[in-house]
GROMACS .gro file of C-alpha atoms in nm:
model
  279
    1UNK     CA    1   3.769  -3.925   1.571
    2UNK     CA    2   3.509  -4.180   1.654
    3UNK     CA    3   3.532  -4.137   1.961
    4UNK     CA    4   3.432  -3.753   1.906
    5UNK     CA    5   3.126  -3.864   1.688
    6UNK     CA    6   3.042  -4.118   1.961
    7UNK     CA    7   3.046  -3.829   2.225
    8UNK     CA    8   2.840  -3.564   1.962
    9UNK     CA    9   2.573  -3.867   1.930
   10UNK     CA   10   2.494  -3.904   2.280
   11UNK     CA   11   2.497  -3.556   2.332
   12UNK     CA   12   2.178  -3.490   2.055
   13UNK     CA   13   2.036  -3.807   2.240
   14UNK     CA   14   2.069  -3.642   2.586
   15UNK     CA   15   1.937  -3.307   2.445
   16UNK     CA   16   1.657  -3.487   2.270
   17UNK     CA   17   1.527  -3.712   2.540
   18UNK     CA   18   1.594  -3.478   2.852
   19UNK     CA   19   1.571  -3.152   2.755
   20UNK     CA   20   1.307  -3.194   2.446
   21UNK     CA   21   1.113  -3.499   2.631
   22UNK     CA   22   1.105  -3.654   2.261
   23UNK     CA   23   1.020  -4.039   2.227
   24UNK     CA   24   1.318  -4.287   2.204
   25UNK     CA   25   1.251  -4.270   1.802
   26UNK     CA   26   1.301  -3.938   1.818
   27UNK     CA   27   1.611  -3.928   2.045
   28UNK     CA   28   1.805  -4.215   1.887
   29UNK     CA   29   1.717  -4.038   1.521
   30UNK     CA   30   1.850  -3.676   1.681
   31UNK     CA   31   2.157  -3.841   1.834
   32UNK     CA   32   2.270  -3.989   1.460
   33UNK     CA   33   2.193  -3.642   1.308
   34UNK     CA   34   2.440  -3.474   1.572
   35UNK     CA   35   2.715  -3.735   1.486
   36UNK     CA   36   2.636  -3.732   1.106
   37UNK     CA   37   2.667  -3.387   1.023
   38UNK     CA   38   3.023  -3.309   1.172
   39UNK     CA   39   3.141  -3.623   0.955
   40UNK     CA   40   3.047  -3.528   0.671
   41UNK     CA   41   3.165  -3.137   0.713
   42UNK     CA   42   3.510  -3.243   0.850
   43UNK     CA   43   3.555  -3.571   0.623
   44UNK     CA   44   3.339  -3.475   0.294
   45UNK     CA   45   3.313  -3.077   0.303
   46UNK     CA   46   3.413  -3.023  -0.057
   47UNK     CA   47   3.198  -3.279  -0.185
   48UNK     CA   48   2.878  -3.193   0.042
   49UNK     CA   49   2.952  -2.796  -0.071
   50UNK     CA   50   2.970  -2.886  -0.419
   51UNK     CA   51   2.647  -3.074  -0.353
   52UNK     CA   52   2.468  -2.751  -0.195
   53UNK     CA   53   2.588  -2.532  -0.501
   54UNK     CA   54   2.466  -2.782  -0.734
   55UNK     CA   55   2.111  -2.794  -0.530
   56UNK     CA   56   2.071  -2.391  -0.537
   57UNK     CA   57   2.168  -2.411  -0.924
   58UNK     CA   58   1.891  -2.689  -1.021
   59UNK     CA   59   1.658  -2.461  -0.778
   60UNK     CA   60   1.784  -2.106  -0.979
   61UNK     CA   61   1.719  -2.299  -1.322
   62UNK     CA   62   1.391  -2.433  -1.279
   63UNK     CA   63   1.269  -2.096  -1.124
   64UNK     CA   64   1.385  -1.925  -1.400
   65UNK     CA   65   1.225  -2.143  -1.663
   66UNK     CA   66   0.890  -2.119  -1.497
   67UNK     CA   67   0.905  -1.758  -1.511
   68UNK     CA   68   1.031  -1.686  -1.804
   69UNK     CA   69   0.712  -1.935  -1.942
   70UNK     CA   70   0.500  -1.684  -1.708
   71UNK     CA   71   0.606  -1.394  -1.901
   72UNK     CA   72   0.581  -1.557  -2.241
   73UNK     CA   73   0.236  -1.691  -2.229
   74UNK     CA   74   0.104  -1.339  -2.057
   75UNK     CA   75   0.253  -1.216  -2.386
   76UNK     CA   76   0.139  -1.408  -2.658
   77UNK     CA   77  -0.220  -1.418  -2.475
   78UNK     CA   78  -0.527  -1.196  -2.664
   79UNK     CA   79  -0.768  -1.068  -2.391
   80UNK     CA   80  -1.053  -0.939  -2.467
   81UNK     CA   81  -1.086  -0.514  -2.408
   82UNK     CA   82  -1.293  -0.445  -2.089
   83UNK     CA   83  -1.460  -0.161  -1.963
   84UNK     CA   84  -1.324  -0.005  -1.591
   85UNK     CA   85  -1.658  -0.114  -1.463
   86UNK     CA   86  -1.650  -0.461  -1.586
   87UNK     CA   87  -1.277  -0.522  -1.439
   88UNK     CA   88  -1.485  -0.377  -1.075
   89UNK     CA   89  -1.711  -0.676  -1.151
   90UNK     CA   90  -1.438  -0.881  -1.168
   91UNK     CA   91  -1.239  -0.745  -0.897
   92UNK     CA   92  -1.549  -0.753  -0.627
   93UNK     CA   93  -1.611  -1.145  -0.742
   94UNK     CA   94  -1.281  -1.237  -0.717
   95UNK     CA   95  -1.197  -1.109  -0.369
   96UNK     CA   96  -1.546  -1.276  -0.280
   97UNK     CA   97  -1.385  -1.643  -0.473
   98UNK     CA   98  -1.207  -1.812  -0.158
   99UNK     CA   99  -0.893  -2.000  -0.211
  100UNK     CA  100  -0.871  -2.372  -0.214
  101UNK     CA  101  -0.644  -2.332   0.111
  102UNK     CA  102  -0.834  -2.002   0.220
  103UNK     CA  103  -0.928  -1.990   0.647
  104UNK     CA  104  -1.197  -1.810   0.751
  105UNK     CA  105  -1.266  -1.556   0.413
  106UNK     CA  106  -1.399  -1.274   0.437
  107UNK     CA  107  -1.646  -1.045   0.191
  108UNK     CA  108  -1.594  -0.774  -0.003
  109UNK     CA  109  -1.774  -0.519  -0.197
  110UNK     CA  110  -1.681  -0.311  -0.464
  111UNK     CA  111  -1.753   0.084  -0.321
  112UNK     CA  112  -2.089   0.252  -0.463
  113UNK     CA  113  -2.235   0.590  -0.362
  114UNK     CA  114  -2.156   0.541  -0.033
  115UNK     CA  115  -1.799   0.603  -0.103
  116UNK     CA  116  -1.563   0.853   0.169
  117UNK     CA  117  -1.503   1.020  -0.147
  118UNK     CA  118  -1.292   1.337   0.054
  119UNK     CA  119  -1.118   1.069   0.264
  120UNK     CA  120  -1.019   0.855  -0.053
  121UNK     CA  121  -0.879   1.150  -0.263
  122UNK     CA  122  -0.677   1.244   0.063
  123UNK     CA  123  -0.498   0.894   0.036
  124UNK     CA  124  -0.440   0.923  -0.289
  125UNK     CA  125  -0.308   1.246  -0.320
  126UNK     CA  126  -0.007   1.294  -0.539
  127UNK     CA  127  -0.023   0.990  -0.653
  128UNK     CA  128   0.057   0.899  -1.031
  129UNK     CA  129  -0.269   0.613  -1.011
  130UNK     CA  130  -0.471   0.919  -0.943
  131UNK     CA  131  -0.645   1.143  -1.173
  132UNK     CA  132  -0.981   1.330  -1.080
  133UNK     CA  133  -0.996   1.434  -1.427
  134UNK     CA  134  -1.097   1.135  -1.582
  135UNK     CA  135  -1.412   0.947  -1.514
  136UNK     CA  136  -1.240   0.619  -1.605
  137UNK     CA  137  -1.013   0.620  -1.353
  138UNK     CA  138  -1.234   0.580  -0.990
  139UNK     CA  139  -1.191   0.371  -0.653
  140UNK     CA  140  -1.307   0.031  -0.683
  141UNK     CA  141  -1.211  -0.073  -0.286
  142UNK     CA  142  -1.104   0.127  -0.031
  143UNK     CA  143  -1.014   0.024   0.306
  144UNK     CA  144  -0.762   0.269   0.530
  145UNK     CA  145  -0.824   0.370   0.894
  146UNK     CA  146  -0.595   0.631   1.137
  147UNK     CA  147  -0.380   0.428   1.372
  148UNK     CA  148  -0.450   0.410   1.763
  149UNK     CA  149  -0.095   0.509   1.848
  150UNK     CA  150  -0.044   0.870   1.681
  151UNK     CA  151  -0.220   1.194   1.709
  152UNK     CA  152  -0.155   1.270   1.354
  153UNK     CA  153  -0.482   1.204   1.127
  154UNK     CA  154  -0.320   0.975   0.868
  155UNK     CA  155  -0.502   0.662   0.693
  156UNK     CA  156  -0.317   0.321   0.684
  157UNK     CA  157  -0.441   0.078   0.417
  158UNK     CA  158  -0.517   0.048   0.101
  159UNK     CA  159  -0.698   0.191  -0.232
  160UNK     CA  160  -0.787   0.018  -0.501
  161UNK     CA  161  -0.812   0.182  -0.813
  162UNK     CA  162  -0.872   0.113  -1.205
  163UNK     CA  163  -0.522   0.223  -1.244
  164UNK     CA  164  -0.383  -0.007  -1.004
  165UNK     CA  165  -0.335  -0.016  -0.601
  166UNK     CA  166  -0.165   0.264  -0.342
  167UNK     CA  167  -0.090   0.087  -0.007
  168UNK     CA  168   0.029   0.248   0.363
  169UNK     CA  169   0.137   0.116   0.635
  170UNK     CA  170   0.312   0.245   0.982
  171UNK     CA  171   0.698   0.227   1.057
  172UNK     CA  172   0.895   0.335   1.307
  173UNK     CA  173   1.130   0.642   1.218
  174UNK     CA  174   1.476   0.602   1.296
  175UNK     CA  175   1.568   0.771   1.656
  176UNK     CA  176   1.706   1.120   1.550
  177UNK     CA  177   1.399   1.182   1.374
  178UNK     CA  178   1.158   1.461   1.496
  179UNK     CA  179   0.844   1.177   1.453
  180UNK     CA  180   0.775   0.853   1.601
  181UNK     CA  181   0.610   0.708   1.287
  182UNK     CA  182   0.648   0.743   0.887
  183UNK     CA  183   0.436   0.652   0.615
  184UNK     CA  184   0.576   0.349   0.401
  185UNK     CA  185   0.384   0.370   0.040
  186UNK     CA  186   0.376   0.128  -0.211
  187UNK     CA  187   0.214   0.226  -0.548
  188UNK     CA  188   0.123  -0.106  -0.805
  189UNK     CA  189   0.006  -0.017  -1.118
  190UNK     CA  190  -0.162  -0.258  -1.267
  191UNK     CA  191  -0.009  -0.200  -1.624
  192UNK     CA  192   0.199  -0.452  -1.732
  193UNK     CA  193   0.250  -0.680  -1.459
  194UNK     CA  194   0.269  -1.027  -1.602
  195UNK     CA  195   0.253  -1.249  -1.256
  196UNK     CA  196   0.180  -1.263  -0.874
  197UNK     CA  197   0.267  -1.462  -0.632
  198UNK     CA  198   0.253  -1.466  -0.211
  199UNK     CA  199   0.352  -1.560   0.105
  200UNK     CA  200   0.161  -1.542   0.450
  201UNK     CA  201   0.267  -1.149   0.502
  202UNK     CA  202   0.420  -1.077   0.151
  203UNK     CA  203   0.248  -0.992  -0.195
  204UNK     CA  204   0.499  -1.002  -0.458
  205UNK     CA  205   0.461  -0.900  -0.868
  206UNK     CA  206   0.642  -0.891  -1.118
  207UNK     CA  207   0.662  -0.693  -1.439
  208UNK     CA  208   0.734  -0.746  -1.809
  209UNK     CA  209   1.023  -0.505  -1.839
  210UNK     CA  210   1.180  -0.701  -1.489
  211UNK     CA  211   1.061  -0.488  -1.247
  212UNK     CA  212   0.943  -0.618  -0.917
  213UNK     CA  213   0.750  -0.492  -0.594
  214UNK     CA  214   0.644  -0.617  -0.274
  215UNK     CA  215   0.351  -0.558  -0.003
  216UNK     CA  216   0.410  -0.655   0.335
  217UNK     CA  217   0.142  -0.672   0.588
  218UNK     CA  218   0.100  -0.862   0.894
  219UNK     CA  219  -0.225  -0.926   0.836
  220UNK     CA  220  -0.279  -1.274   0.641
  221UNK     CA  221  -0.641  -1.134   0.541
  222UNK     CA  222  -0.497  -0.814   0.375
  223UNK     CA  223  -0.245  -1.016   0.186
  224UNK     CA  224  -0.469  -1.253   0.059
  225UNK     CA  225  -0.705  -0.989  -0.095
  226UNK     CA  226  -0.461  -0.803  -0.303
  227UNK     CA  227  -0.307  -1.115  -0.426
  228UNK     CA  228  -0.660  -1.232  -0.540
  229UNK     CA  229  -0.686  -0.838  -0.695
  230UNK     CA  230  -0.392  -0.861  -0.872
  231UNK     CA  231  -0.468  -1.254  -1.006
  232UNK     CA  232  -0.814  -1.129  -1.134
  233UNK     CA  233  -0.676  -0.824  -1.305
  234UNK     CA  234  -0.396  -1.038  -1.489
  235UNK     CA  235  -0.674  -1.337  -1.585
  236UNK     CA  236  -0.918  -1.092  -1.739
  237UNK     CA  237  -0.628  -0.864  -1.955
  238UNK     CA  238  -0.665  -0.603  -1.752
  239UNK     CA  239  -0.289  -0.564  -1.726
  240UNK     CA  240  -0.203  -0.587  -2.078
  241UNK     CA  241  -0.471  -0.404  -2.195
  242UNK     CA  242  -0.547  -0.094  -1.947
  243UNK     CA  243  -0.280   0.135  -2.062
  244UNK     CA  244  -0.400   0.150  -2.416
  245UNK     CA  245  -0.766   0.150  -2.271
  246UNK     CA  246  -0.791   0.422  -2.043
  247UNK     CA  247  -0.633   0.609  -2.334
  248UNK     CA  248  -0.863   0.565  -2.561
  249UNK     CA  249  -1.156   0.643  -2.289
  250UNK     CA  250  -0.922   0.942  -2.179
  251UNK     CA  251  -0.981   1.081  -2.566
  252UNK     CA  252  -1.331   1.005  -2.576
  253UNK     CA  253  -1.394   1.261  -2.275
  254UNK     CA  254  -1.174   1.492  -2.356
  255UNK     CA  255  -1.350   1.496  -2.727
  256UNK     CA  256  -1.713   1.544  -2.525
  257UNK     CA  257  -1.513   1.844  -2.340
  258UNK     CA  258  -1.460   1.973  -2.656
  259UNK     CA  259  -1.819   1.956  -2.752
  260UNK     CA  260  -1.984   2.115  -2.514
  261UNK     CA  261  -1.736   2.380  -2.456
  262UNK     CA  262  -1.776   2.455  -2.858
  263UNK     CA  263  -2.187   2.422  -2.781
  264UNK     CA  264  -2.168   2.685  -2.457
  265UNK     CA  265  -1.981   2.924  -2.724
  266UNK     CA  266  -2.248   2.870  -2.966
  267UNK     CA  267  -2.536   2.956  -2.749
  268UNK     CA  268  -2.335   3.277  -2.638
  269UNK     CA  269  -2.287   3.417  -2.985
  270UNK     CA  270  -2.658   3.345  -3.021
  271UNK     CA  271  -2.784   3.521  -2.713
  272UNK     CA  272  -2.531   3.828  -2.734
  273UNK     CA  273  -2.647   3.855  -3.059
  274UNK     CA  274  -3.029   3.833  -2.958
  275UNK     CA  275  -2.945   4.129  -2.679
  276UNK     CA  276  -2.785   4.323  -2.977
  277UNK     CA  277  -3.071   4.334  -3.173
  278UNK     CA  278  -3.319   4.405  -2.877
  279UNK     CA  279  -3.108   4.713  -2.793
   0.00000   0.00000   0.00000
């Protein structure tokens, strides 16, 4: 048995110093790691497994408490109500904010009249965050291009509206299929999600009711922005409060609607009554 370790230790010290070109250090520390590890999985397995299972359960626990403190303080929390166009505000100043370990930021700007209104509708169509009806519900960023390696005209990005975020991206269909490419979407909606968190290539939120989603993009930038979306919209209430606000503005136009359509009848009766009496 020792003699096995012995062998398994100047093996990793070979590998190390040869084939790596690491420093004696180095070498001597690799060469104890390759002789370690076998002793303690042939001499000590149940004890090192219990060990790992105890590791992952402390890990589990304290993950758990953290979000479950994540949830409660989004709930007990009293926002102020907002208007669409101050959470734009918001939005634009936050993705503009750079992180403490942010390289190389980059600017945004919320979209004004210069908008690609036809283009935006197109990548949002049939979407539930959509709604052309309401003025309260409008792009606030907007940034989707065609890709260089298919002929069909389809937008790949991402829109940002008061309802919440639609996001595309390109992957590869499976080899029977008639096309090269499909569209992966991702709708967010902004209601109700209680916390965000990311990785290099990975947005992920969470919801009150337990729900989860994910955006994955390979571009560090692109990830960074919609986590710093999502982080505003949760800081200023927008999540707790937009459902019951875009309601309320929802009524509001439909009740104007309901005015003028009543003052357009009006102003008929009059004037068909006017023609009456001239004939």
């Amino acid at each position: 048995m020792y003699l096995l370790l012995l062998s398994l230790g100047v093996l990793g010290y070979y590998l190390a110093s040869k084939k790596l070109g690491l420093g004696n250090g180095m070498s001597c520390t690799t060469g104890i790691f390759f002789a370690f590890i076998p002793y303690l999985l042939f001499n000590h397995f149940v004890g090192f497994m219990q060990t790992i299972v105890v590791f992952l359960a402390i890990i589990f626990i304290l993950g758990y408490m953290s979000q479950n403190s994540a949830k409660k303080n989004w709930a007990k929390a009293n926002y102020p109500f907002i208007s669409p166009y101050k959470l734009a505000e918001d939005l634009e100043k936050a993705a503009n904010t750079p992180l403490e370990n942010e390289v190389d930021p980059m600017t945004y700007e919320a979209l004004a009249d210069d908008l690609p209104y036809n283009r935006a509708q197109a990548f949002a169509s049939g979407s539930k965050l959509n709604a052309e009806d309401q003025d309260a519900i409008f792009p606030i960023f907007y940034n989707a291009h065609p890709a260089d390696n298919e002929m069909a005209f389809r937008e790949y990005g991402y829109l940002v509206l008061t309802t919440g975020i639609i996001y595309k991206k390109q992957v590869e269909a499976a080899k029977e299929a008639k096309e090269k490419f499909l569209v992966k979407e991702v709708e967010v909606p902004f209601a109700n999600i209680y916390d965000v968190s990311r990785t290099n290539t990975t947005v992920m939120i969470n919801y009150y009711n337990g729900e989860t989603k994910q955006i994955t993009s390979g571009n560090e930038r692109e990830v960074i922005f919609l986590y710093k979306i999502i982080r505003a919209a949760i800081d200023n209430g927008w999540t707790k409060n937009c459902t019951t606000i875009l309601h309320n503005l929802a009524k509001v136009q439909m009740s104007d609607v309901d005015g003028i359509t009543q003052e357009i009848n009006t102003k008929y009766e009059i004037a068909k009554q006017q023609q009456q009496e001239v004939q």
